[in-house]
Amino acid sequence: MQAGDRANPFKSAWLVPAGLLVLCVVPVLVGAVRLSQLAAGAVTPENARFFASPAPVIIHVISVSLFCVMGAFQFVPTLRIRKAWHRIAGRLLLPFGLAAAISGLWMAQFYRLPESDGSVLYVERMVFGSAMLASLLLGYAAIRRRDFARHGAWMMRGYAIGLGAGTQVLTNVPWFLLVGTPNVTTRAILMGAGWVINVAVAEWIIRVRGAQFVFVPSAPPKRLAAGRQ
């Protein structure tokens, strides 16, 4: 019994990162399929726009996949308290996240998107993509000031938005299975819900559990308390 009790904290510490990695699976696989189509020259009406300008989608798929997968490990307490690992991971996560946000904004603005997306979804992509970019830049500015709590809060917000595609699987698939293909308005609602859910969960963690829960290696308690938003 005692050995089992001692093992429980370790197991529970991996519940959150494991759940985040599960959310990453479908978007990463879809991205891999997209890259394989580009490599094979498999042009379809749905992906023809990517062949006209492949660089942004290649950058986006690779950067957002690495950002989401690596970011999940920031929720592992035993890794988070290792300052060297945290700094190395952060120096990779920030450029990956910035590349994902910027390439996503570029695609939303310049690619000829399918008619099923509509103007509302375009606005959502621009708003949340800009919010992700701003969050990561604010997180970087905060760590430069040694403001650990705000750094953790802003990085968590940026990560939540970046992982939106994973939650969008959960909001879209039930509709597809139970109702069928959504119309333009419903699709925008389902896609937007994925981002909103992630941001709401991130804000709950920041305000209820504290930004030191993740993305902060070991900040002084007074500074964490003062910087909580």
mmCIF file with all atom_site columns, C-alpha atoms in Angstrom:
data_model
loop_
_atom_site.group_PDB
_atom_site.id
_atom_site.type_symbol
_atom_site.label_atom_id
_atom_site.label_alt_id
_atom_site.label_comp_id
_atom_site.label_asym_id
_atom_site.label_entity_id
_atom_site.label_seq_id
_atom_site.pdbx_PDB_ins_code
_atom_site.Cartn_x
_atom_site.Cartn_y
_atom_site.Cartn_z
_atom_site.occupancy
_atom_site.B_iso_or_equiv
_atom_site.pdbx_formal_charge
_atom_site.auth_seq_id
_atom_site.auth_comp_id
_atom_site.auth_asym_id
_atom_site.auth_atom_id
_atom_site.pdbx_PDB_model_num
ATOM 1   C CA . MET A 1 1   ? 0.000   0.000  0.000   1.00 0.00 ? 1   MET A CA 1
ATOM 2   C CA . GLN A 1 2   ? 2.692   2.463  0.923   1.00 0.00 ? 2   GLN A CA 1
ATOM 3   C CA . ALA A 1 3   ? 4.618   1.757  -2.270  1.00 0.00 ? 3   ALA A CA 1
ATOM 4   C CA . GLY A 1 4   ? 1.417   2.299  -4.272  1.00 0.00 ? 4   GLY A CA 1
ATOM 5   C CA . ASP A 1 5   ? 0.727   5.576  -2.467  1.00 0.00 ? 5   ASP A CA 1
ATOM 6   C CA . ARG A 1 6   ? 4.199   6.790  -3.252  1.00 0.00 ? 6   ARG A CA 1
ATOM 7   C CA . ALA A 1 7   ? 3.686   5.942  -6.928  1.00 0.00 ? 7   ALA A CA 1
ATOM 8   C CA . ASN A 1 8   ? 0.421   7.881  -7.202  1.00 0.00 ? 8   ASN A CA 1
ATOM 9   C CA . PRO A 1 9   ? 1.952   11.375 -7.206  1.00 0.00 ? 9   PRO A CA 1
ATOM 10  C CA . PHE A 1 10  ? 4.212   10.398 -10.093 1.00 0.00 ? 10  PHE A CA 1
ATOM 11  C CA . LYS A 1 11  ? 1.295   8.979  -12.059 1.00 0.00 ? 11  LYS A CA 1
ATOM 12  C CA . SER A 1 12  ? -0.940  11.979 -11.381 1.00 0.00 ? 12  SER A CA 1
ATOM 13  C CA . ALA A 1 13  ? 1.859   14.343 -12.422 1.00 0.00 ? 13  ALA A CA 1
ATOM 14  C CA . TRP A 1 14  ? 1.705   12.857 -15.906 1.00 0.00 ? 14  TRP A CA 1
ATOM 15  C CA . LEU A 1 15  ? -2.077  13.035 -16.300 1.00 0.00 ? 15  LEU A CA 1
ATOM 16  C CA . VAL A 1 16  ? -2.108  16.594 -17.647 1.00 0.00 ? 16  VAL A CA 1
ATOM 17  C CA . PRO A 1 17  ? 0.805   16.229 -20.095 1.00 0.00 ? 17  PRO A CA 1
ATOM 18  C CA . ALA A 1 18  ? -0.565  12.872 -21.250 1.00 0.00 ? 18  ALA A CA 1
ATOM 19  C CA . GLY A 1 19  ? -3.937  14.450 -21.938 1.00 0.00 ? 19  GLY A CA 1
ATOM 20  C CA . LEU A 1 20  ? -2.290  17.286 -23.851 1.00 0.00 ? 20  LEU A CA 1
ATOM 21  C CA . LEU A 1 21  ? -0.277  14.829 -25.927 1.00 0.00 ? 21  LEU A CA 1
ATOM 22  C CA . VAL A 1 22  ? -3.490  12.982 -26.781 1.00 0.00 ? 22  VAL A CA 1
ATOM 23  C CA . LEU A 1 23  ? -4.962  16.288 -27.990 1.00 0.00 ? 23  LEU A CA 1
ATOM 24  C CA . CYS A 1 24  ? -1.899  16.703 -30.215 1.00 0.00 ? 24  CYS A CA 1
ATOM 25  C CA . VAL A 1 25  ? -2.293  13.344 -31.965 1.00 0.00 ? 25  VAL A CA 1
ATOM 26  C CA . VAL A 1 26  ? -4.916  14.168 -34.603 1.00 0.00 ? 26  VAL A CA 1
ATOM 27  C CA . PRO A 1 27  ? -3.536  17.618 -35.596 1.00 0.00 ? 27  PRO A CA 1
ATOM 28  C CA . VAL A 1 28  ? -0.016  16.205 -35.859 1.00 0.00 ? 28  VAL A CA 1
ATOM 29  C CA . LEU A 1 29  ? -1.218  13.297 -37.990 1.00 0.00 ? 29  LEU A CA 1
ATOM 30  C CA . VAL A 1 30  ? -3.252  15.605 -40.232 1.00 0.00 ? 30  VAL A CA 1
ATOM 31  C CA . GLY A 1 31  ? -0.217  17.840 -40.614 1.00 0.00 ? 31  GLY A CA 1
ATOM 32  C CA . ALA A 1 32  ? 1.938   14.841 -41.513 1.00 0.00 ? 32  ALA A CA 1
ATOM 33  C CA . VAL A 1 33  ? -0.568  13.810 -44.172 1.00 0.00 ? 33  VAL A CA 1
ATOM 34  C CA . ARG A 1 34  ? -0.529  17.350 -45.563 1.00 0.00 ? 34  ARG A CA 1
ATOM 35  C CA . LEU A 1 35  ? 3.259   17.325 -45.805 1.00 0.00 ? 35  LEU A CA 1
ATOM 36  C CA . SER A 1 36  ? 3.250   13.891 -47.442 1.00 0.00 ? 36  SER A CA 1
ATOM 37  C CA . GLN A 1 37  ? 0.773   15.162 -50.038 1.00 0.00 ? 37  GLN A CA 1
ATOM 38  C CA . LEU A 1 38  ? 3.045   18.087 -50.801 1.00 0.00 ? 38  LEU A CA 1
ATOM 39  C CA . ALA A 1 39  ? 6.070   15.803 -51.084 1.00 0.00 ? 39  ALA A CA 1
ATOM 40  C CA . ALA A 1 40  ? 4.223   13.385 -53.368 1.00 0.00 ? 40  ALA A CA 1
ATOM 41  C CA . GLY A 1 41  ? 2.657   16.117 -55.513 1.00 0.00 ? 41  GLY A CA 1
ATOM 42  C CA . ALA A 1 42  ? -0.843  14.779 -54.754 1.00 0.00 ? 42  ALA A CA 1
ATOM 43  C CA . VAL A 1 43  ? -2.862  17.814 -55.798 1.00 0.00 ? 43  VAL A CA 1
ATOM 44  C CA . THR A 1 44  ? -6.573  17.901 -54.963 1.00 0.00 ? 44  THR A CA 1
ATOM 45  C CA . PRO A 1 45  ? -9.128  20.735 -55.086 1.00 0.00 ? 45  PRO A CA 1
ATOM 46  C CA . GLU A 1 46  ? -8.870  20.961 -51.285 1.00 0.00 ? 46  GLU A CA 1
ATOM 47  C CA . ASN A 1 47  ? -5.080  21.347 -51.107 1.00 0.00 ? 47  ASN A CA 1
ATOM 48  C CA . ALA A 1 48  ? -4.274  23.084 -54.408 1.00 0.00 ? 48  ALA A CA 1
ATOM 49  C CA . ARG A 1 49  ? -3.727  26.387 -52.601 1.00 0.00 ? 49  ARG A CA 1
ATOM 50  C CA . PHE A 1 50  ? -0.859  24.841 -50.628 1.00 0.00 ? 50  PHE A CA 1
ATOM 51  C CA . PHE A 1 51  ? 0.999   23.825 -53.784 1.00 0.00 ? 51  PHE A CA 1
ATOM 52  C CA . ALA A 1 52  ? 0.853   27.402 -55.065 1.00 0.00 ? 52  ALA A CA 1
ATOM 53  C CA . SER A 1 53  ? 2.766   28.567 -51.973 1.00 0.00 ? 53  SER A CA 1
ATOM 54  C CA . PRO A 1 54  ? 4.007   25.590 -49.905 1.00 0.00 ? 54  PRO A CA 1
ATOM 55  C CA . ALA A 1 55  ? 6.472   27.327 -47.564 1.00 0.00 ? 55  ALA A CA 1
ATOM 56  C CA . PRO A 1 56  ? 3.910   28.786 -45.093 1.00 0.00 ? 56  PRO A CA 1
ATOM 57  C CA . VAL A 1 57  ? 2.039   25.512 -44.610 1.00 0.00 ? 57  VAL A CA 1
ATOM 58  C CA . ILE A 1 58  ? 5.288   23.543 -44.215 1.00 0.00 ? 58  ILE A CA 1
ATOM 59  C CA . ILE A 1 59  ? 6.542   26.011 -41.608 1.00 0.00 ? 59  ILE A CA 1
ATOM 60  C CA . HIS A 1 60  ? 3.176   25.994 -39.845 1.00 0.00 ? 60  HIS A CA 1
ATOM 61  C CA . VAL A 1 61  ? 2.785   22.220 -39.656 1.00 0.00 ? 61  VAL A CA 1
ATOM 62  C CA . ILE A 1 62  ? 6.305   21.613 -38.358 1.00 0.00 ? 62  ILE A CA 1
ATOM 63  C CA . SER A 1 63  ? 6.413   24.532 -35.920 1.00 0.00 ? 63  SER A CA 1
ATOM 64  C CA . VAL A 1 64  ? 2.958   24.082 -34.395 1.00 0.00 ? 64  VAL A CA 1
ATOM 65  C CA . SER A 1 65  ? 3.478   20.308 -34.025 1.00 0.00 ? 65  SER A CA 1
ATOM 66  C CA . LEU A 1 66  ? 6.764   20.786 -32.163 1.00 0.00 ? 66  LEU A CA 1
ATOM 67  C CA . PHE A 1 67  ? 5.343   23.664 -30.124 1.00 0.00 ? 67  PHE A CA 1
ATOM 68  C CA . CYS A 1 68  ? 2.347   21.657 -28.918 1.00 0.00 ? 68  CYS A CA 1
ATOM 69  C CA . VAL A 1 69  ? 4.198   18.406 -28.250 1.00 0.00 ? 69  VAL A CA 1
ATOM 70  C CA . MET A 1 70  ? 7.157   20.014 -26.481 1.00 0.00 ? 70  MET A CA 1
ATOM 71  C CA . GLY A 1 71  ? 4.868   22.377 -24.576 1.00 0.00 ? 71  GLY A CA 1
ATOM 72  C CA . ALA A 1 72  ? 3.011   19.445 -23.041 1.00 0.00 ? 72  ALA A CA 1
ATOM 73  C CA . PHE A 1 73  ? 6.170   18.451 -21.158 1.00 0.00 ? 73  PHE A CA 1
ATOM 74  C CA . GLN A 1 74  ? 6.246   21.841 -19.435 1.00 0.00 ? 74  GLN A CA 1
ATOM 75  C CA . PHE A 1 75  ? 3.387   20.508 -17.342 1.00 0.00 ? 75  PHE A CA 1
ATOM 76  C CA . VAL A 1 76  ? 5.609   17.777 -15.853 1.00 0.00 ? 76  VAL A CA 1
ATOM 77  C CA . PRO A 1 77  ? 6.705   19.041 -12.394 1.00 0.00 ? 77  PRO A CA 1
ATOM 78  C CA . THR A 1 78  ? 9.929   17.015 -12.296 1.00 0.00 ? 78  THR A CA 1
ATOM 79  C CA . LEU A 1 79  ? 11.028  18.563 -15.594 1.00 0.00 ? 79  LEU A CA 1
ATOM 80  C CA . ARG A 1 80  ? 9.750   22.042 -14.840 1.00 0.00 ? 80  ARG A CA 1
ATOM 81  C CA . ILE A 1 81  ? 11.921  22.439 -11.747 1.00 0.00 ? 81  ILE A CA 1
ATOM 82  C CA . ARG A 1 82  ? 15.077  21.752 -13.751 1.00 0.00 ? 82  ARG A CA 1
ATOM 83  C CA . LYS A 1 83  ? 16.171  25.243 -14.717 1.00 0.00 ? 83  LYS A CA 1
ATOM 84  C CA . ALA A 1 84  ? 18.612  24.131 -17.413 1.00 0.00 ? 84  ALA A CA 1
ATOM 85  C CA . TRP A 1 85  ? 16.008  21.975 -19.126 1.00 0.00 ? 85  TRP A CA 1
ATOM 86  C CA . HIS A 1 86  ? 13.386  24.699 -18.807 1.00 0.00 ? 86  HIS A CA 1
ATOM 87  C CA . ARG A 1 87  ? 15.642  27.311 -20.411 1.00 0.00 ? 87  ARG A CA 1
ATOM 88  C CA . ILE A 1 88  ? 16.601  25.016 -23.284 1.00 0.00 ? 88  ILE A CA 1
ATOM 89  C CA . ALA A 1 89  ? 12.985  24.023 -23.895 1.00 0.00 ? 89  ALA A CA 1
ATOM 90  C CA . GLY A 1 90  ? 11.888  27.654 -23.708 1.00 0.00 ? 90  GLY A CA 1
ATOM 91  C CA . ARG A 1 91  ? 14.460  28.749 -26.254 1.00 0.00 ? 91  ARG A CA 1
ATOM 92  C CA . LEU A 1 92  ? 12.972  26.217 -28.650 1.00 0.00 ? 92  LEU A CA 1
ATOM 93  C CA . LEU A 1 93  ? 9.320   26.687 -27.759 1.00 0.00 ? 93  LEU A CA 1
ATOM 94  C CA . LEU A 1 94  ? 9.309   30.444 -28.291 1.00 0.00 ? 94  LEU A CA 1
ATOM 95  C CA . PRO A 1 95  ? 10.582  30.421 -31.907 1.00 0.00 ? 95  PRO A CA 1
ATOM 96  C CA . PHE A 1 96  ? 8.377   27.427 -32.736 1.00 0.00 ? 96  PHE A CA 1
ATOM 97  C CA . GLY A 1 97  ? 5.361   29.219 -31.304 1.00 0.00 ? 97  GLY A CA 1
ATOM 98  C CA . LEU A 1 98  ? 6.148   32.481 -33.077 1.00 0.00 ? 98  LEU A CA 1
ATOM 99  C CA . ALA A 1 99  ? 6.642   30.647 -36.381 1.00 0.00 ? 99  ALA A CA 1
ATOM 100 C CA . ALA A 1 100 ? 3.331   28.820 -35.900 1.00 0.00 ? 100 ALA A CA 1
ATOM 101 C CA . ALA A 1 101 ? 1.424   32.021 -35.132 1.00 0.00 ? 101 ALA A CA 1
ATOM 102 C CA . ILE A 1 102 ? 2.954   34.077 -37.947 1.00 0.00 ? 102 ILE A CA 1
ATOM 103 C CA . SER A 1 103 ? 2.566   31.346 -40.577 1.00 0.00 ? 103 SER A CA 1
ATOM 104 C CA . GLY A 1 104 ? -1.018  30.746 -39.436 1.00 0.00 ? 104 GLY A CA 1
ATOM 105 C CA . LEU A 1 105 ? -1.823  34.437 -39.815 1.00 0.00 ? 105 LEU A CA 1
ATOM 106 C CA . TRP A 1 106 ? -0.163  34.482 -43.240 1.00 0.00 ? 106 TRP A CA 1
ATOM 107 C CA . MET A 1 107 ? -2.227  31.524 -44.431 1.00 0.00 ? 107 MET A CA 1
ATOM 108 C CA . ALA A 1 108 ? -5.467  33.008 -43.121 1.00 0.00 ? 108 ALA A CA 1
ATOM 109 C CA . GLN A 1 109 ? -4.728  36.300 -44.847 1.00 0.00 ? 109 GLN A CA 1
ATOM 110 C CA . PHE A 1 110 ? -3.276  35.213 -48.185 1.00 0.00 ? 110 PHE A CA 1
ATOM 111 C CA . TYR A 1 111 ? -4.404  31.673 -48.977 1.00 0.00 ? 111 TYR A CA 1
ATOM 112 C CA . ARG A 1 112 ? -7.616  31.312 -50.938 1.00 0.00 ? 112 ARG A CA 1
ATOM 113 C CA . LEU A 1 113 ? -9.599  29.491 -48.279 1.00 0.00 ? 113 LEU A CA 1
ATOM 114 C CA . PRO A 1 114 ? -12.461 27.081 -48.988 1.00 0.00 ? 114 PRO A CA 1
ATOM 115 C CA . GLU A 1 115 ? -15.963 28.514 -49.152 1.00 0.00 ? 115 GLU A CA 1
ATOM 116 C CA . SER A 1 116 ? -16.912 26.332 -46.175 1.00 0.00 ? 116 SER A CA 1
ATOM 117 C CA . ASP A 1 117 ? -14.715 28.473 -43.944 1.00 0.00 ? 117 ASP A CA 1
ATOM 118 C CA . GLY A 1 118 ? -16.490 31.799 -44.401 1.00 0.00 ? 118 GLY A CA 1
ATOM 119 C CA . SER A 1 119 ? -15.671 35.290 -43.172 1.00 0.00 ? 119 SER A CA 1
ATOM 120 C CA . VAL A 1 120 ? -16.478 34.599 -39.504 1.00 0.00 ? 120 VAL A CA 1
ATOM 121 C CA . LEU A 1 121 ? -13.890 31.812 -39.295 1.00 0.00 ? 121 LEU A CA 1
ATOM 122 C CA . TYR A 1 122 ? -11.406 34.088 -41.071 1.00 0.00 ? 122 TYR A CA 1
ATOM 123 C CA . VAL A 1 123 ? -11.906 36.712 -38.351 1.00 0.00 ? 123 VAL A CA 1
ATOM 124 C CA . GLU A 1 124 ? -11.548 34.059 -35.637 1.00 0.00 ? 124 GLU A CA 1
ATOM 125 C CA . ARG A 1 125 ? -8.254  32.869 -37.102 1.00 0.00 ? 125 ARG A CA 1
ATOM 126 C CA . MET A 1 126 ? -6.915  36.394 -37.295 1.00 0.00 ? 126 MET A CA 1
ATOM 127 C CA . VAL A 1 127 ? -8.029  37.231 -33.751 1.00 0.00 ? 127 VAL A CA 1
ATOM 128 C CA . PHE A 1 128 ? -6.724  34.089 -32.081 1.00 0.00 ? 128 PHE A CA 1
ATOM 129 C CA . GLY A 1 129 ? -3.567  33.988 -34.215 1.00 0.00 ? 129 GLY A CA 1
ATOM 130 C CA . SER A 1 130 ? -2.802  37.585 -33.230 1.00 0.00 ? 130 SER A CA 1
ATOM 131 C CA . ALA A 1 131 ? -3.588  36.768 -29.589 1.00 0.00 ? 131 ALA A CA 1
ATOM 132 C CA . MET A 1 132 ? -1.180  33.822 -29.677 1.00 0.00 ? 132 MET A CA 1
ATOM 133 C CA . LEU A 1 133 ? 1.551   35.979 -31.192 1.00 0.00 ? 133 LEU A CA 1
ATOM 134 C CA . ALA A 1 134 ? 0.982   38.747 -28.633 1.00 0.00 ? 134 ALA A CA 1
ATOM 135 C CA . SER A 1 135 ? 0.924   36.269 -25.725 1.00 0.00 ? 135 SER A CA 1
ATOM 136 C CA . LEU A 1 136 ? 4.269   34.746 -26.693 1.00 0.00 ? 136 LEU A CA 1
ATOM 137 C CA . LEU A 1 137 ? 5.882   38.153 -27.154 1.00 0.00 ? 137 LEU A CA 1
ATOM 138 C CA . LEU A 1 138 ? 4.535   39.325 -23.797 1.00 0.00 ? 138 LEU A CA 1
ATOM 139 C CA . GLY A 1 139 ? 5.801   36.115 -22.215 1.00 0.00 ? 139 GLY A CA 1
ATOM 140 C CA . TYR A 1 140 ? 9.249   36.772 -23.647 1.00 0.00 ? 140 TYR A CA 1
ATOM 141 C CA . ALA A 1 141 ? 9.187   40.381 -22.442 1.00 0.00 ? 141 ALA A CA 1
ATOM 142 C CA . ALA A 1 142 ? 8.177   39.215 -18.962 1.00 0.00 ? 142 ALA A CA 1
ATOM 143 C CA . ILE A 1 143 ? 11.024  36.724 -18.632 1.00 0.00 ? 143 ILE A CA 1
ATOM 144 C CA . ARG A 1 144 ? 13.474  39.395 -19.744 1.00 0.00 ? 144 ARG A CA 1
ATOM 145 C CA . ARG A 1 145 ? 12.258  41.403 -16.731 1.00 0.00 ? 145 ARG A CA 1
ATOM 146 C CA . ARG A 1 146 ? 12.562  38.274 -14.535 1.00 0.00 ? 146 ARG A CA 1
ATOM 147 C CA . ASP A 1 147 ? 8.810   38.463 -13.945 1.00 0.00 ? 147 ASP A CA 1
ATOM 148 C CA . PHE A 1 148 ? 8.280   34.724 -13.643 1.00 0.00 ? 148 PHE A CA 1
ATOM 149 C CA . ALA A 1 149 ? 4.565   34.737 -12.899 1.00 0.00 ? 149 ALA A CA 1
ATOM 150 C CA . ARG A 1 150 ? 3.562   36.882 -15.851 1.00 0.00 ? 150 ARG A CA 1
ATOM 151 C CA . HIS A 1 151 ? 5.936   34.907 -18.051 1.00 0.00 ? 151 HIS A CA 1
ATOM 152 C CA . GLY A 1 152 ? 4.161   31.695 -17.053 1.00 0.00 ? 152 GLY A CA 1
ATOM 153 C CA . ALA A 1 153 ? 0.716   33.229 -17.521 1.00 0.00 ? 153 ALA A CA 1
ATOM 154 C CA . TRP A 1 154 ? 1.378   34.596 -21.003 1.00 0.00 ? 154 TRP A CA 1
ATOM 155 C CA . MET A 1 155 ? 3.159   31.470 -22.208 1.00 0.00 ? 155 MET A CA 1
ATOM 156 C CA . MET A 1 156 ? 0.273   29.360 -20.983 1.00 0.00 ? 156 MET A CA 1
ATOM 157 C CA . ARG A 1 157 ? -2.188  31.523 -22.893 1.00 0.00 ? 157 ARG A CA 1
ATOM 158 C CA . GLY A 1 158 ? -0.112  31.238 -26.051 1.00 0.00 ? 158 GLY A CA 1
ATOM 159 C CA . TYR A 1 159 ? 0.131   27.476 -25.648 1.00 0.00 ? 159 TYR A CA 1
ATOM 160 C CA . ALA A 1 160 ? -3.620  27.167 -25.095 1.00 0.00 ? 160 ALA A CA 1
ATOM 161 C CA . ILE A 1 161 ? -4.333  28.948 -28.371 1.00 0.00 ? 161 ILE A CA 1
ATOM 162 C CA . GLY A 1 162 ? -1.708  26.945 -30.229 1.00 0.00 ? 162 GLY A CA 1
ATOM 163 C CA . LEU A 1 163 ? -3.337  23.717 -29.053 1.00 0.00 ? 163 LEU A CA 1
ATOM 164 C CA . GLY A 1 164 ? -6.721  24.880 -30.339 1.00 0.00 ? 164 GLY A CA 1
ATOM 165 C CA . ALA A 1 165 ? -6.632  22.435 -33.260 1.00 0.00 ? 165 ALA A CA 1
ATOM 166 C CA . GLY A 1 166 ? -6.605  19.530 -30.803 1.00 0.00 ? 166 GLY A CA 1
ATOM 167 C CA . THR A 1 167 ? -9.714  20.729 -28.972 1.00 0.00 ? 167 THR A CA 1
ATOM 168 C CA . GLN A 1 168 ? -11.391 21.539 -32.283 1.00 0.00 ? 168 GLN A CA 1
ATOM 169 C CA . VAL A 1 169 ? -11.306 17.820 -33.022 1.00 0.00 ? 169 VAL A CA 1
ATOM 170 C CA . LEU A 1 170 ? -13.459 17.307 -29.923 1.00 0.00 ? 170 LEU A CA 1
ATOM 171 C CA . THR A 1 171 ? -15.883 20.074 -30.887 1.00 0.00 ? 171 THR A CA 1
ATOM 172 C CA . ASN A 1 172 ? -16.192 19.087 -34.560 1.00 0.00 ? 172 ASN A CA 1
ATOM 173 C CA . VAL A 1 173 ? -16.204 15.279 -34.587 1.00 0.00 ? 173 VAL A CA 1
ATOM 174 C CA . PRO A 1 174 ? -19.419 14.802 -32.528 1.00 0.00 ? 174 PRO A CA 1
ATOM 175 C CA . TRP A 1 175 ? -21.248 17.170 -34.866 1.00 0.00 ? 175 TRP A CA 1
ATOM 176 C CA . PHE A 1 176 ? -19.993 15.292 -37.928 1.00 0.00 ? 176 PHE A CA 1
ATOM 177 C CA . LEU A 1 177 ? -21.049 11.956 -36.440 1.00 0.00 ? 177 LEU A CA 1
ATOM 178 C CA . LEU A 1 178 ? -24.453 13.019 -35.118 1.00 0.00 ? 178 LEU A CA 1
ATOM 179 C CA . VAL A 1 179 ? -25.565 15.717 -37.553 1.00 0.00 ? 179 VAL A CA 1
ATOM 180 C CA . GLY A 1 180 ? -23.323 15.665 -40.614 1.00 0.00 ? 180 GLY A CA 1
ATOM 181 C CA . THR A 1 181 ? -21.246 18.293 -42.381 1.00 0.00 ? 181 THR A CA 1
ATOM 182 C CA . PRO A 1 182 ? -21.763 21.668 -40.658 1.00 0.00 ? 182 PRO A CA 1
ATOM 183 C CA . ASN A 1 183 ? -22.718 24.760 -42.596 1.00 0.00 ? 183 ASN A CA 1
ATOM 184 C CA . VAL A 1 184 ? -20.483 27.831 -42.673 1.00 0.00 ? 184 VAL A CA 1
ATOM 185 C CA . THR A 1 185 ? -21.930 29.378 -39.516 1.00 0.00 ? 185 THR A CA 1
ATOM 186 C CA . THR A 1 186 ? -21.904 26.157 -37.510 1.00 0.00 ? 186 THR A CA 1
ATOM 187 C CA . ARG A 1 187 ? -18.350 25.398 -38.596 1.00 0.00 ? 187 ARG A CA 1
ATOM 188 C CA . ALA A 1 188 ? -17.217 28.808 -37.370 1.00 0.00 ? 188 ALA A CA 1
ATOM 189 C CA . ILE A 1 189 ? -18.949 28.208 -34.019 1.00 0.00 ? 189 ILE A CA 1
ATOM 190 C CA . LEU A 1 190 ? -17.395 24.757 -33.607 1.00 0.00 ? 190 LEU A CA 1
ATOM 191 C CA . MET A 1 191 ? -13.926 25.979 -34.529 1.00 0.00 ? 191 MET A CA 1
ATOM 192 C CA . GLY A 1 192 ? -14.193 29.042 -32.317 1.00 0.00 ? 192 GLY A CA 1
ATOM 193 C CA . ALA A 1 193 ? -15.363 26.869 -29.414 1.00 0.00 ? 193 ALA A CA 1
ATOM 194 C CA . GLY A 1 194 ? -12.083 24.961 -29.527 1.00 0.00 ? 194 GLY A CA 1
ATOM 195 C CA . TRP A 1 195 ? -10.057 28.112 -28.971 1.00 0.00 ? 195 TRP A CA 1
ATOM 196 C CA . VAL A 1 196 ? -12.457 29.534 -26.382 1.00 0.00 ? 196 VAL A CA 1
ATOM 197 C CA . ILE A 1 197 ? -12.432 26.331 -24.316 1.00 0.00 ? 197 ILE A CA 1
ATOM 198 C CA . ASN A 1 198 ? -8.624  26.249 -24.244 1.00 0.00 ? 198 ASN A CA 1
ATOM 199 C CA . VAL A 1 199 ? -8.301  29.916 -23.309 1.00 0.00 ? 199 VAL A CA 1
ATOM 200 C CA . ALA A 1 200 ? -10.940 29.533 -20.578 1.00 0.00 ? 200 ALA A CA 1
ATOM 201 C CA . VAL A 1 201 ? -9.112  26.541 -19.070 1.00 0.00 ? 201 VAL A CA 1
ATOM 202 C CA . ALA A 1 202 ? -5.805  28.422 -19.196 1.00 0.00 ? 202 ALA A CA 1
ATOM 203 C CA . GLU A 1 203 ? -7.340  31.430 -17.441 1.00 0.00 ? 203 GLU A CA 1
ATOM 204 C CA . TRP A 1 204 ? -8.809  29.162 -14.766 1.00 0.00 ? 204 TRP A CA 1
ATOM 205 C CA . ILE A 1 205 ? -5.397  27.617 -14.109 1.00 0.00 ? 205 ILE A CA 1
ATOM 206 C CA . ILE A 1 206 ? -3.724  31.025 -13.984 1.00 0.00 ? 206 ILE A CA 1
ATOM 207 C CA . ARG A 1 207 ? -6.248  32.580 -11.611 1.00 0.00 ? 207 ARG A CA 1
ATOM 208 C CA . VAL A 1 208 ? -7.120  29.603 -9.409  1.00 0.00 ? 208 VAL A CA 1
ATOM 209 C CA . ARG A 1 209 ? -3.948  27.508 -9.319  1.00 0.00 ? 209 ARG A CA 1
ATOM 210 C CA . GLY A 1 210 ? -1.408  30.206 -10.151 1.00 0.00 ? 210 GLY A CA 1
ATOM 211 C CA . ALA A 1 211 ? 0.882   30.734 -13.114 1.00 0.00 ? 211 ALA A CA 1
ATOM 212 C CA . GLN A 1 212 ? 3.645   28.836 -11.323 1.00 0.00 ? 212 GLN A CA 1
ATOM 213 C CA . PHE A 1 213 ? 1.668   25.657 -12.136 1.00 0.00 ? 213 PHE A CA 1
ATOM 214 C CA . VAL A 1 214 ? 3.492   25.567 -15.466 1.00 0.00 ? 214 VAL A CA 1
ATOM 215 C CA . PHE A 1 215 ? 6.073   27.399 -17.584 1.00 0.00 ? 215 PHE A CA 1
ATOM 216 C CA . VAL A 1 216 ? 7.869   28.635 -14.443 1.00 0.00 ? 216 VAL A CA 1
ATOM 217 C CA . PRO A 1 217 ? 10.924  26.653 -13.291 1.00 0.00 ? 217 PRO A CA 1
ATOM 218 C CA . SER A 1 218 ? 11.237  27.891 -9.722  1.00 0.00 ? 218 SER A CA 1
ATOM 219 C CA . ALA A 1 219 ? 10.240  31.483 -9.043  1.00 0.00 ? 219 ALA A CA 1
ATOM 220 C CA . PRO A 1 220 ? 10.384  33.066 -5.575  1.00 0.00 ? 220 PRO A CA 1
ATOM 221 C CA . PRO A 1 221 ? 6.986   32.695 -3.843  1.00 0.00 ? 221 PRO A CA 1
ATOM 222 C CA . LYS A 1 222 ? 6.579   36.446 -3.178  1.00 0.00 ? 222 LYS A CA 1
ATOM 223 C CA . ARG A 1 223 ? 7.172   37.302 -6.806  1.00 0.00 ? 223 ARG A CA 1
ATOM 224 C CA . LEU A 1 224 ? 4.760   34.618 -7.948  1.00 0.00 ? 224 LEU A CA 1
ATOM 225 C CA . ALA A 1 225 ? 2.057   35.885 -5.642  1.00 0.00 ? 225 ALA A CA 1
ATOM 226 C CA . ALA A 1 226 ? 2.569   39.499 -6.641  1.00 0.00 ? 226 ALA A CA 1
ATOM 227 C CA . GLY A 1 227 ? 2.596   38.719 -10.351 1.00 0.00 ? 227 GLY A CA 1
ATOM 228 C CA . ARG A 1 228 ? -0.494  36.541 -10.442 1.00 0.00 ? 228 ARG A CA 1
ATOM 229 C CA . GLN A 1 229 ? -3.101  37.986 -12.807 1.00 0.00 ? 229 GLN A CA 1
#
